[in-house]
Amino acid sequence: MSKSKNEIEPIFRSTFDPVTDGDGFLINQKNLISQEVSGNSLLVLRTSKSSTNNTKAAKDIFNLKLPGALEMTNGDNDSRCFWISPDEFWVLLKPNHKMEIEEKLASLPAGVSISDNSGAYGILEFTGDQTNNLLARWMSYDIEDSLKDGKAVSTTFGQAPVFVYRYKQSLFMMVRHSFSHYVAGLLKDSAKRL
């Protein structure tokens, strides 16, 4: 017998758990800290050709404004919306906020769809003066000069596709689950050489 979706409670598992310490730190050294950000939900918003419908869906469901190319916007409950392509946006939500919006999904305009991609990515937060030096060793994108606060880009880290954005004083990297140990290995090894 199946349960109704209202009775399902999400379980959040760490992408980087085997390679972080007990407090969730991947790297914890002078001038460089990297830790996993866990518990968020990642929804993929695919939009229609109607900019009016798209704007309305983002506002009505997430209370967010859709960002322009290579940008991100912020909304209620620390939610964030990232431009991925002209018809695809990623919405990052806190767990309690995801439950709130599920009731609104029935009112999606024609041509607009949402899918849950929460288990596909892990998120690392980087702080400290050595962040740019560490990431520049393996990243093809110039994060020091080009990745300003509020900007978000897809790039590579070593041979892994990653998604990076800057928010306030931190840099965040979203890593596909299947590449998480590869990326963590590069980061930990490179941090020892700083």
Short mmCIF file of C-alpha atoms in Angstrom, two decimals, residues 41-185:
data_model
loop_
_atom_site.label_atom_id
_atom_site.label_comp_id
_atom_site.label_asym_id
_atom_site.label_seq_id
_atom_site.Cartn_x
_atom_site.Cartn_y
_atom_site.Cartn_z
CA SER A 41 16.47 20.92 -1.55
CA LEU A 42 17.29 21.60 -5.19
CA LEU A 43 14.36 22.02 -7.56
CA VAL A 44 14.71 22.41 -11.31
CA LEU A 45 12.29 24.93 -12.80
CA ARG A 46 11.81 24.54 -16.55
CA THR A 47 10.07 27.50 -18.07
CA SER A 48 7.82 28.11 -21.05
CA LYS A 49 8.13 30.55 -23.93
CA SER A 50 5.83 32.95 -22.07
CA SER A 51 7.91 35.28 -19.91
CA THR A 52 4.69 36.38 -18.18
CA ASN A 53 3.91 32.78 -17.12
CA ASN A 54 7.51 32.23 -16.04
CA THR A 55 7.64 35.37 -13.91
CA LYS A 56 4.27 34.53 -12.37
CA ALA A 57 5.28 30.94 -11.55
CA ALA A 58 8.51 32.05 -9.84
CA LYS A 59 6.67 34.70 -7.83
CA ASP A 60 3.59 32.64 -6.92
CA ILE A 61 5.38 29.42 -6.01
CA PHE A 62 8.76 30.52 -4.67
CA ASN A 63 8.30 34.26 -4.06
CA LEU A 64 11.41 34.76 -6.20
CA LYS A 65 12.36 36.89 -9.15
CA LEU A 66 13.94 34.95 -12.03
CA PRO A 67 17.58 35.96 -12.47
CA GLY A 68 19.23 37.15 -15.65
CA ALA A 69 21.93 35.17 -17.45
CA LEU A 70 24.75 33.95 -15.16
CA GLU A 71 23.08 35.52 -12.13
CA MET A 72 21.24 34.47 -9.01
CA THR A 73 18.45 36.01 -6.97
CA ASN A 74 17.56 35.57 -3.31
CA GLY A 75 14.16 35.10 -1.76
CA ASP A 76 12.35 34.20 1.43
CA ASN A 77 13.80 31.65 3.88
CA ASP A 78 17.31 31.90 2.36
CA SER A 79 16.04 30.52 -0.95
CA ARG A 80 18.11 31.14 -4.06
CA CYS A 81 17.33 30.96 -7.76
CA PHE A 82 20.10 30.37 -10.32
CA TRP A 83 20.03 30.95 -14.07
CA ILE A 84 21.21 27.77 -15.79
CA SER A 85 19.97 28.41 -19.33
CA PRO A 86 17.27 30.57 -20.93
CA ASP A 87 14.59 28.00 -20.03
CA GLU A 88 16.07 26.37 -16.92
CA PHE A 89 16.53 27.69 -13.41
CA TRP A 90 17.63 25.94 -10.22
CA VAL A 91 15.90 26.83 -6.98
CA LEU A 92 17.72 26.04 -3.73
CA LEU A 93 15.44 25.80 -0.69
CA LYS A 94 15.65 25.04 3.00
CA PRO A 95 13.79 21.80 3.87
CA ASN A 96 10.83 23.48 5.59
CA HIS A 97 10.34 25.84 2.64
CA LYS A 98 10.14 22.92 0.19
CA MET A 99 7.23 21.44 2.11
CA GLU A 100 5.43 24.81 2.00
CA ILE A 101 5.65 25.11 -1.78
CA GLU A 102 4.52 21.56 -2.58
CA GLU A 103 0.91 22.66 -2.13
CA LYS A 104 1.38 25.36 -4.77
CA LEU A 105 2.68 23.04 -7.49
CA ALA A 106 -0.80 22.24 -8.78
CA SER A 107 -1.11 25.85 -9.95
CA LEU A 108 1.83 25.75 -12.38
CA PRO A 109 1.08 27.59 -15.64
CA ALA A 110 1.05 25.63 -18.90
CA GLY A 111 4.53 24.80 -20.15
CA VAL A 112 6.20 25.27 -16.76
CA SER A 113 7.45 22.24 -14.83
CA ILE A 114 9.36 21.55 -11.63
CA SER A 115 11.37 18.47 -10.72
CA ASP A 116 13.20 17.58 -7.51
CA ASN A 117 16.94 17.13 -8.02
CA SER A 118 17.94 17.28 -4.34
CA GLY A 119 19.94 14.08 -4.21
CA ALA A 120 22.05 14.84 -7.26
CA TYR A 121 24.35 17.51 -5.82
CA GLY A 122 26.37 18.28 -2.72
CA ILE A 123 27.31 21.82 -1.75
CA LEU A 124 30.62 23.01 -0.35
CA GLU A 125 31.07 26.45 1.20
CA PHE A 126 34.52 28.07 1.06
CA THR A 127 35.71 30.95 3.24
CA GLY A 128 39.11 32.47 3.87
CA ASP A 129 41.83 34.36 2.02
CA GLN A 130 43.20 31.24 0.33
CA THR A 131 39.92 30.20 -1.35
CA ASN A 132 40.76 31.69 -4.75
CA ASN A 133 44.30 30.26 -4.68
CA LEU A 134 42.98 26.78 -3.92
CA LEU A 135 40.25 26.75 -6.54
CA ALA A 136 42.33 28.43 -9.26
CA ARG A 137 44.59 25.36 -9.36
CA TRP A 138 41.84 23.21 -10.85
CA MET A 139 39.14 25.56 -12.08
CA SER A 140 38.90 26.80 -15.66
CA TYR A 141 36.83 29.88 -14.70
CA ASP A 142 38.48 33.01 -13.29
CA ILE A 143 36.69 33.16 -9.95
CA GLU A 144 38.81 35.96 -8.49
CA ASP A 145 37.98 38.65 -11.04
CA SER A 146 34.86 37.36 -12.77
CA LEU A 147 32.79 35.68 -10.04
CA LYS A 148 31.32 38.62 -8.16
CA ASP A 149 28.63 38.47 -5.47
CA GLY A 150 25.34 37.45 -7.07
CA LYS A 151 26.92 35.74 -10.07
CA ALA A 152 26.59 31.99 -10.74
CA VAL A 153 28.32 29.87 -13.40
CA SER A 154 28.79 26.31 -14.56
CA THR A 155 32.45 25.41 -15.03
CA THR A 156 34.85 22.54 -14.40
CA PHE A 157 37.01 21.62 -11.44
CA GLY A 158 39.68 19.28 -12.69
CA GLN A 159 37.60 17.07 -14.96
CA ALA A 160 34.39 17.40 -12.95
CA PRO A 161 31.50 19.68 -13.92
CA VAL A 162 30.65 22.02 -11.05
CA PHE A 163 28.38 24.98 -10.43
CA VAL A 164 29.81 27.89 -8.43
CA TYR A 165 28.37 31.07 -6.99
CA ARG A 166 29.43 33.77 -4.58
CA TYR A 167 27.15 35.01 -1.82
CA LYS A 168 28.37 37.65 0.60
CA GLN A 169 31.81 36.57 1.87
CA SER A 170 31.56 32.91 0.83
CA LEU A 171 32.02 30.97 -2.38
CA PHE A 172 29.80 27.93 -2.91
CA MET A 173 30.45 24.95 -5.17
CA MET A 174 27.74 22.50 -6.16
CA VAL A 175 29.17 19.12 -7.12
CA ARG A 176 27.33 16.22 -8.70
CA HIS A 177 27.18 13.33 -6.27
CA SER A 178 29.03 11.05 -8.70
CA PHE A 179 32.04 13.45 -8.74
CA SER A 180 32.06 14.36 -5.03
CA HIS A 181 34.92 12.11 -3.92
CA TYR A 182 37.04 13.07 -6.93
CA VAL A 183 36.56 16.79 -6.21
CA ALA A 184 37.10 16.31 -2.46
CA GLY A 185 40.37 14.49 -3.14
#
